[in-house]
Amino acid sequence: MTDLAAQVQELMDREAIRDCLYRYCRGIDRADEAALRSSYWPDATDRHGPYSGPVEGFIDWAKRVWATGPRNIHVVSNILITFTGPDGAAVESYFTAHQRGAGADGVVRQVMLIGRYCDRFEKRGNEWRVAARTVVYDWAEDQPVPEGTEAERFGPRQPIGGAFPDDPVYHIPPRP
């Protein structure tokens, strides 16, 4: 491979890793199981707050949380990618997460979390996905739960984001 071809491939690999991180955010925030699954290899592991184990268990946990109708927003930034070979990368991504929902006790809580995803990515075929994730928490702040309904709080700021398949992102029309 020429130097230019290798540089282009590295840029494509970096962009594929970023896309995977963004798919994770969409999946977890929009309760989109397919998007969430597409960000992990089926044999991946995740150490994520109270959960630690195979990714399938993490996805099951997320589905139980989604069933309670939470509101989640995850934003990733400061994505640092270090390639560990042609098919591996160590990736550190900062995240900010705003989460509101009912806990197991039925009480609605709101929290802002800031931390990092420390990921081992693997490229299998032409696709990059998370093979192992450790979520590192650098900040946790309980916040007051806002009063009133979402319709009252958002007012004319419509539409309000929602879960798959109702969120407007799933209804962007194709190019004519």
mmCIF file of C-alpha atoms in Angstrom:
data_model
loop_
_atom_site.group_PDB
_atom_site.id
_atom_site.type_symbol
_atom_site.label_atom_id
_atom_site.label_comp_id
_atom_site.label_asym_id
_atom_site.label_seq_id
_atom_site.Cartn_x
_atom_site.Cartn_y
_atom_site.Cartn_z
ATOM 1 C CA MET A 1 0.000 0.000 0.000
ATOM 2 C CA THR A 2 1.364 3.426 -0.896
ATOM 3 C CA ASP A 3 1.825 6.079 1.752
ATOM 4 C CA LEU A 4 -1.145 8.010 0.367
ATOM 5 C CA ALA A 5 -3.316 4.879 0.301
ATOM 6 C CA ALA A 6 -2.313 4.067 3.898
ATOM 7 C CA GLN A 7 -3.130 7.605 5.007
ATOM 8 C CA VAL A 8 -6.523 7.491 3.296
ATOM 9 C CA GLN A 9 -7.251 4.096 4.894
ATOM 10 C CA GLU A 10 -6.350 5.465 8.336
ATOM 11 C CA LEU A 11 -8.699 8.432 7.818
ATOM 12 C CA MET A 12 -11.472 6.063 6.731
ATOM 13 C CA ASP A 13 -10.851 3.855 9.783
ATOM 14 C CA ARG A 14 -10.940 6.870 12.108
ATOM 15 C CA GLU A 15 -14.223 8.033 10.600
ATOM 16 C CA ALA A 16 -15.723 4.528 10.900
ATOM 17 C CA ILE A 17 -14.797 4.464 14.610
ATOM 18 C CA ARG A 18 -16.394 7.890 15.141
ATOM 19 C CA ASP A 19 -19.553 6.763 13.330
ATOM 20 C CA CYS A 20 -19.723 3.738 15.603
ATOM 21 C CA LEU A 21 -19.537 5.970 18.693
ATOM 22 C CA TYR A 22 -22.302 8.176 17.300
ATOM 23 C CA ARG A 23 -24.472 5.094 16.538
ATOM 24 C CA TYR A 24 -24.068 4.062 20.167
ATOM 25 C CA CYS A 25 -25.376 7.473 21.300
ATOM 26 C CA ARG A 26 -28.340 7.280 18.947
ATOM 27 C CA GLY A 27 -29.081 3.731 20.039
ATOM 28 C CA ILE A 28 -28.983 4.415 23.770
ATOM 29 C CA ASP A 29 -30.815 7.757 23.551
ATOM 30 C CA ARG A 30 -33.520 6.818 21.046
ATOM 31 C CA ALA A 31 -34.131 3.299 22.456
ATOM 32 C CA ASP A 32 -32.994 1.944 19.089
ATOM 33 C CA GLU A 33 -31.858 -1.604 19.752
ATOM 34 C CA ALA A 34 -30.520 -2.160 16.225
ATOM 35 C CA ALA A 35 -28.335 0.973 16.398
ATOM 36 C CA LEU A 36 -27.092 0.017 19.871
ATOM 37 C CA ARG A 37 -26.250 -3.541 18.785
ATOM 38 C CA SER A 38 -24.461 -2.271 15.669
ATOM 39 C CA SER A 39 -21.921 -0.447 17.828
ATOM 40 C CA TYR A 40 -20.685 -3.625 19.592
ATOM 41 C CA TRP A 41 -19.397 -6.974 18.396
ATOM 42 C CA PRO A 42 -21.723 -9.755 19.629
ATOM 43 C CA ASP A 43 -18.929 -11.147 21.856
ATOM 44 C CA ALA A 44 -18.054 -7.722 23.318
ATOM 45 C CA THR A 45 -17.918 -6.923 27.019
ATOM 46 C CA ASP A 46 -19.077 -3.785 28.786
ATOM 47 C CA ARG A 47 -18.231 -2.476 32.244
ATOM 48 C CA HIS A 48 -20.887 0.205 32.573
ATOM 49 C CA GLY A 49 -21.743 1.547 36.012
ATOM 50 C CA PRO A 50 -23.605 -1.157 37.920
ATOM 51 C CA TYR A 51 -23.355 -3.588 34.978
ATOM 52 C CA SER A 52 -20.250 -5.560 34.062
ATOM 53 C CA GLY A 53 -20.280 -8.498 31.673
ATOM 54 C CA PRO A 54 -21.197 -9.592 28.152
ATOM 55 C CA VAL A 55 -22.711 -6.887 25.961
ATOM 56 C CA GLU A 56 -25.903 -8.926 25.618
ATOM 57 C CA GLY A 57 -26.557 -8.396 29.322
ATOM 58 C CA PHE A 58 -25.924 -4.660 28.950
ATOM 59 C CA ILE A 59 -28.407 -4.494 26.064
ATOM 60 C CA ASP A 60 -30.993 -6.385 28.144
ATOM 61 C CA TRP A 61 -30.415 -3.885 30.972
ATOM 62 C CA ALA A 62 -30.855 -0.958 28.545
ATOM 63 C CA LYS A 63 -34.108 -2.455 27.232
ATOM 64 C CA ARG A 64 -35.488 -2.651 30.786
ATOM 65 C CA VAL A 65 -34.574 1.009 31.318
ATOM 66 C CA TRP A 66 -36.148 1.991 27.970
ATOM 67 C CA ALA A 67 -39.404 0.341 29.072
ATOM 68 C CA THR A 68 -39.700 2.998 31.805
ATOM 69 C CA GLY A 69 -39.766 5.848 29.242
ATOM 70 C CA PRO A 70 -36.613 7.731 30.278
ATOM 71 C CA ARG A 71 -35.167 10.820 28.623
ATOM 72 C CA ASN A 72 -31.464 10.425 27.788
ATOM 73 C CA ILE A 73 -28.999 12.563 25.887
ATOM 74 C CA HIS A 74 -25.407 11.424 25.344
ATOM 75 C CA VAL A 75 -22.805 13.618 23.656
ATOM 76 C CA VAL A 76 -19.319 12.347 22.785
ATOM 77 C CA SER A 77 -16.249 14.502 22.202
ATOM 78 C CA ASN A 78 -12.446 14.501 22.493
ATOM 79 C CA ILE A 79 -12.218 11.228 20.598
ATOM 80 C CA LEU A 80 -8.622 10.000 20.737
ATOM 81 C CA ILE A 81 -7.824 6.986 18.579
ATOM 82 C CA THR A 82 -4.568 5.048 18.860
ATOM 83 C CA PHE A 83 -4.229 2.201 16.386
ATOM 84 C CA THR A 84 -2.739 -0.922 17.952
ATOM 85 C CA GLY A 85 -2.354 -2.756 14.660
ATOM 86 C CA PRO A 86 -4.227 -3.021 11.381
ATOM 87 C CA ASP A 87 -7.354 -4.394 13.087
ATOM 88 C CA GLY A 88 -7.243 -2.868 16.562
ATOM 89 C CA ALA A 89 -7.516 0.500 18.237
ATOM 90 C CA ALA A 90 -7.537 1.921 21.757
ATOM 91 C CA VAL A 91 -10.147 4.699 21.837
ATOM 92 C CA GLU A 92 -10.851 7.215 24.593
ATOM 93 C CA SER A 93 -13.996 9.327 24.148
ATOM 94 C CA TYR A 94 -15.312 11.890 26.582
ATOM 95 C CA PHE A 95 -19.060 11.863 27.177
ATOM 96 C CA THR A 96 -21.656 14.051 28.791
ATOM 97 C CA ALA A 97 -24.922 12.293 29.621
ATOM 98 C CA HIS A 98 -28.123 13.856 30.890
ATOM 99 C CA GLN A 99 -30.482 11.179 32.175
ATOM 100 C CA ARG A 100 -33.951 11.386 33.687
ATOM 101 C CA GLY A 101 -36.179 8.465 34.530
ATOM 102 C CA ALA A 102 -37.728 6.281 37.172
ATOM 103 C CA GLY A 103 -35.489 4.014 39.184
ATOM 104 C CA ALA A 104 -36.377 0.511 40.349
ATOM 105 C CA ASP A 105 -38.229 2.156 43.252
ATOM 106 C CA GLY A 106 -40.407 4.160 40.830
ATOM 107 C CA VAL A 107 -38.942 7.522 41.881
ATOM 108 C CA VAL A 108 -38.011 9.805 38.973
ATOM 109 C CA ARG A 109 -34.481 11.199 39.220
ATOM 110 C CA GLN A 110 -32.312 13.346 37.005
ATOM 111 C CA VAL A 111 -28.524 13.215 36.811
ATOM 112 C CA MET A 112 -25.729 14.676 34.716
ATOM 113 C CA LEU A 113 -22.793 12.340 34.195
ATOM 114 C CA ILE A 114 -19.475 13.207 32.619
ATOM 115 C CA GLY A 115 -16.813 10.649 31.933
ATOM 116 C CA ARG A 116 -14.994 8.640 29.329
ATOM 117 C CA TYR A 117 -15.563 5.543 27.269
ATOM 118 C CA CYS A 118 -12.297 3.581 27.283
ATOM 119 C CA ASP A 119 -12.800 1.207 24.381
ATOM 120 C CA ARG A 120 -10.936 -1.527 22.597
ATOM 121 C CA PHE A 121 -12.167 -1.424 19.025
ATOM 122 C CA GLU A 122 -11.669 -4.250 16.563
ATOM 123 C CA LYS A 123 -11.967 -4.222 12.811
ATOM 124 C CA ARG A 124 -13.523 -7.393 11.448
ATOM 125 C CA GLY A 125 -13.868 -7.480 7.710
ATOM 126 C CA ASN A 126 -14.310 -3.811 6.857
ATOM 127 C CA GLU A 127 -16.227 -2.833 9.998
ATOM 128 C CA TRP A 128 -15.074 -1.288 13.280
ATOM 129 C CA ARG A 129 -17.014 -1.943 16.499
ATOM 130 C CA VAL A 130 -16.436 -1.957 20.254
ATOM 131 C CA ALA A 131 -14.941 -5.231 21.497
ATOM 132 C CA ALA A 132 -14.516 -4.141 25.136
ATOM 133 C CA ARG A 133 -15.735 -1.015 26.926
ATOM 134 C CA THR A 134 -15.012 0.402 30.357
ATOM 135 C CA VAL A 135 -17.022 3.472 31.319
ATOM 136 C CA VAL A 136 -15.007 5.791 33.563
ATOM 137 C CA TYR A 137 -17.000 8.346 35.560
ATOM 138 C CA ASP A 138 -15.321 11.698 36.197
ATOM 139 C CA TRP A 139 -18.387 13.699 37.315
ATOM 140 C CA ALA A 140 -21.842 12.864 38.681
ATOM 141 C CA GLU A 141 -24.337 15.527 39.644
ATOM 142 C CA ASP A 142 -27.858 14.878 40.839
ATOM 143 C CA GLN A 143 -30.201 17.536 39.530
ATOM 144 C CA PRO A 144 -33.720 18.590 40.448
ATOM 145 C CA VAL A 145 -36.418 17.000 38.326
ATOM 146 C CA PRO A 146 -38.242 19.757 36.436
ATOM 147 C CA GLU A 147 -41.894 20.272 37.258
ATOM 148 C CA GLY A 148 -44.729 20.080 34.755
ATOM 149 C CA THR A 149 -45.249 17.957 31.699
ATOM 150 C CA GLU A 150 -42.879 17.941 28.749
ATOM 151 C CA ALA A 151 -45.546 19.730 26.693
ATOM 152 C CA GLU A 152 -45.595 22.521 29.309
ATOM 153 C CA ARG A 153 -41.788 22.750 29.525
ATOM 154 C CA PHE A 154 -41.081 22.587 25.814
ATOM 155 C CA GLY A 155 -44.027 24.774 24.795
ATOM 156 C CA PRO A 156 -43.698 25.765 21.141
ATOM 157 C CA ARG A 157 -40.307 24.009 20.822
ATOM 158 C CA GLN A 158 -41.620 21.130 18.765
ATOM 159 C CA PRO A 159 -41.145 18.363 17.909
ATOM 160 C CA ILE A 160 -39.853 16.838 21.124
ATOM 161 C CA GLY A 161 -37.291 14.060 20.719
ATOM 162 C CA GLY A 162 -38.575 10.553 21.245
ATOM 163 C CA ALA A 163 -37.821 6.864 20.984
ATOM 164 C CA PHE A 164 -37.440 4.661 17.917
ATOM 165 C CA PRO A 165 -39.329 4.633 15.549
ATOM 166 C CA ASP A 166 -41.211 7.841 16.378
ATOM 167 C CA ASP A 167 -38.315 10.292 16.681
ATOM 168 C CA PRO A 168 -38.091 12.649 13.683
ATOM 169 C CA VAL A 169 -34.614 11.366 12.755
ATOM 170 C CA TYR A 170 -36.248 8.171 11.483
ATOM 171 C CA HIS A 171 -38.481 10.188 9.145
ATOM 172 C CA ILE A 172 -35.913 12.241 7.270
ATOM 173 C CA PRO A 173 -37.061 11.950 3.658
ATOM 174 C CA PRO A 174 -34.667 10.497 1.114
ATOM 175 C CA ARG A 175 -33.236 12.760 -1.513
ATOM 176 C CA PRO A 176 -35.652 13.152 -4.455
#
